[in-house]
């Protein structure tokens, strides 16, 4: 019947289970896990300084997919190019589907300098 409008939905390439960013020392560690991956090559990591601002891609090559046979997998990635005391926002882009996950937030390490006075 050509008079009916039937929506066509494609299966998503990646089903994300969790995504987190955590500051440790002078780096931010990203952790994520997937429940399902279909034809996923890997993930690009993007970073911005606000949730709604512009993001810059940090990875020159995708973080490779660890999924076997479409099953989910766990991943970690470290951003060692952060400045102390700055809040960063991260997104993941699945390759080649272009799905975007995030953003998640982390504040890089804050350093406290306390001069020492000589003991008398």
Short mmCIF file of C-alpha atoms in Angstrom, two decimals:
data_model
loop_
_atom_site.label_atom_id
_atom_site.label_comp_id
_atom_site.label_asym_id
_atom_site.label_seq_id
_atom_site.Cartn_x
_atom_site.Cartn_y
_atom_site.Cartn_z
CA UNK A 1 0.00 0.00 0.00
CA UNK A 2 1.85 3.13 -1.20
CA UNK A 3 -0.48 5.44 0.76
CA UNK A 4 1.02 4.42 4.11
CA UNK A 5 4.08 6.13 5.60
CA UNK A 6 6.35 3.55 7.23
CA UNK A 7 9.41 4.84 9.12
CA UNK A 8 12.62 2.95 8.42
CA UNK A 9 14.90 2.64 11.43
CA UNK A 10 18.41 1.29 11.17
CA UNK A 11 20.13 -0.53 14.00
CA UNK A 12 22.66 1.62 15.78
CA UNK A 13 26.27 0.56 15.34
CA UNK A 14 27.19 0.98 19.02
CA UNK A 15 25.12 0.70 22.18
CA UNK A 16 26.97 2.50 24.98
CA UNK A 17 26.71 1.16 28.53
CA UNK A 18 28.79 3.76 30.39
CA UNK A 19 31.12 6.70 29.79
CA UNK A 20 33.10 8.45 32.53
CA UNK A 21 35.98 10.92 32.81
CA UNK A 22 38.10 11.12 35.95
CA UNK A 23 40.95 13.43 36.86
CA UNK A 24 44.03 11.81 38.39
CA UNK A 25 47.11 13.92 38.94
CA UNK A 26 48.03 15.75 35.74
CA UNK A 27 45.87 13.64 33.40
CA UNK A 28 42.23 12.82 32.71
CA UNK A 29 41.29 9.16 32.28
CA UNK A 30 38.33 8.18 30.16
CA UNK A 31 36.57 4.86 30.71
CA UNK A 32 33.72 3.50 28.66
CA UNK A 33 32.01 0.24 27.99
CA UNK A 34 29.66 -0.89 25.26
CA UNK A 35 26.88 -3.46 25.30
CA UNK A 36 26.90 -4.03 21.55
CA UNK A 37 29.05 -3.04 18.57
CA UNK A 38 28.24 -3.72 14.95
CA UNK A 39 30.85 -2.98 12.26
CA UNK A 40 32.60 -0.55 14.61
CA UNK A 41 36.23 0.22 13.78
CA UNK A 42 36.87 2.25 16.93
CA UNK A 43 36.34 5.60 18.64
CA UNK A 44 37.69 9.13 18.24
CA UNK A 45 38.00 11.20 21.43
CA UNK A 46 36.93 14.85 21.32
CA UNK A 47 37.51 17.52 24.01
CA UNK A 48 35.99 20.95 24.69
CA UNK A 49 35.99 23.47 27.52
CA UNK A 50 32.20 23.62 27.79
CA UNK A 51 29.38 21.15 27.25
CA UNK A 52 27.86 23.17 24.43
CA UNK A 53 31.02 24.73 23.00
CA UNK A 54 33.22 23.58 20.18
CA UNK A 55 35.11 20.30 20.52
CA UNK A 56 38.55 19.41 19.12
CA UNK A 57 39.49 15.86 18.13
CA UNK A 58 42.37 14.55 20.25
CA UNK A 59 42.97 11.20 18.57
CA UNK A 60 44.78 11.05 15.24
CA UNK A 61 43.78 7.39 14.87
CA UNK A 62 40.65 5.84 16.43
CA UNK A 63 40.94 3.91 19.68
CA UNK A 64 40.56 0.41 18.16
CA UNK A 65 37.42 -1.60 18.82
CA UNK A 66 37.86 -4.52 21.25
CA UNK A 67 34.49 -6.04 20.42
CA UNK A 68 34.44 -9.66 19.33
CA UNK A 69 31.50 -10.81 17.24
CA UNK A 70 29.36 -7.78 18.04
CA UNK A 71 29.59 -8.20 21.82
CA UNK A 72 30.34 -5.26 24.08
CA UNK A 73 33.79 -4.27 25.29
CA UNK A 74 35.61 -2.05 27.81
CA UNK A 75 37.94 0.80 26.96
CA UNK A 76 40.31 3.29 28.60
CA UNK A 77 42.11 6.31 27.17
CA UNK A 78 44.33 8.92 28.86
CA UNK A 79 44.44 12.64 28.09
CA UNK A 80 47.85 13.81 29.25
CA UNK A 81 47.56 17.22 27.54
CA UNK A 82 45.45 18.97 30.18
CA UNK A 83 46.13 22.17 32.11
CA UNK A 84 45.75 22.28 35.89
CA UNK A 85 42.46 23.60 37.21
CA UNK A 86 40.61 23.55 33.86
CA UNK A 87 37.28 21.78 33.44
CA UNK A 88 37.16 19.72 30.26
CA UNK A 89 34.27 18.02 28.49
CA UNK A 90 34.75 14.84 26.45
CA UNK A 91 32.78 13.14 23.69
CA UNK A 92 33.30 9.89 21.83
CA UNK A 93 32.63 9.38 18.14
CA UNK A 94 32.08 5.82 16.89
CA UNK A 95 33.80 5.12 13.58
CA UNK A 96 32.53 4.75 10.84
CA UNK A 97 28.91 5.34 11.98
CA UNK A 98 29.60 8.83 13.37
CA UNK A 99 27.49 8.22 16.49
CA UNK A 100 28.42 10.68 19.24
CA UNK A 101 28.34 9.86 22.97
CA UNK A 102 28.73 12.30 25.83
CA UNK A 103 29.68 14.82 26.89
CA UNK A 104 31.19 13.91 30.25
CA UNK A 105 33.08 16.33 32.47
CA UNK A 106 36.38 16.25 34.38
CA UNK A 107 38.51 18.93 36.04
CA UNK A 108 42.22 18.44 35.66
CA UNK A 109 44.49 18.42 38.72
CA UNK A 110 44.79 21.54 40.76
CA UNK A 111 48.17 22.28 42.22
CA UNK A 112 48.59 24.00 45.56
CA UNK A 113 51.91 25.76 46.14
CA UNK A 114 52.79 26.43 49.75
CA UNK A 115 56.14 28.09 50.43
CA UNK A 116 57.97 26.73 53.41
CA UNK A 117 59.44 29.08 55.99
CA UNK A 118 62.74 27.99 57.53
CA UNK A 119 62.41 26.59 61.03
CA UNK A 120 63.85 28.78 63.80
#
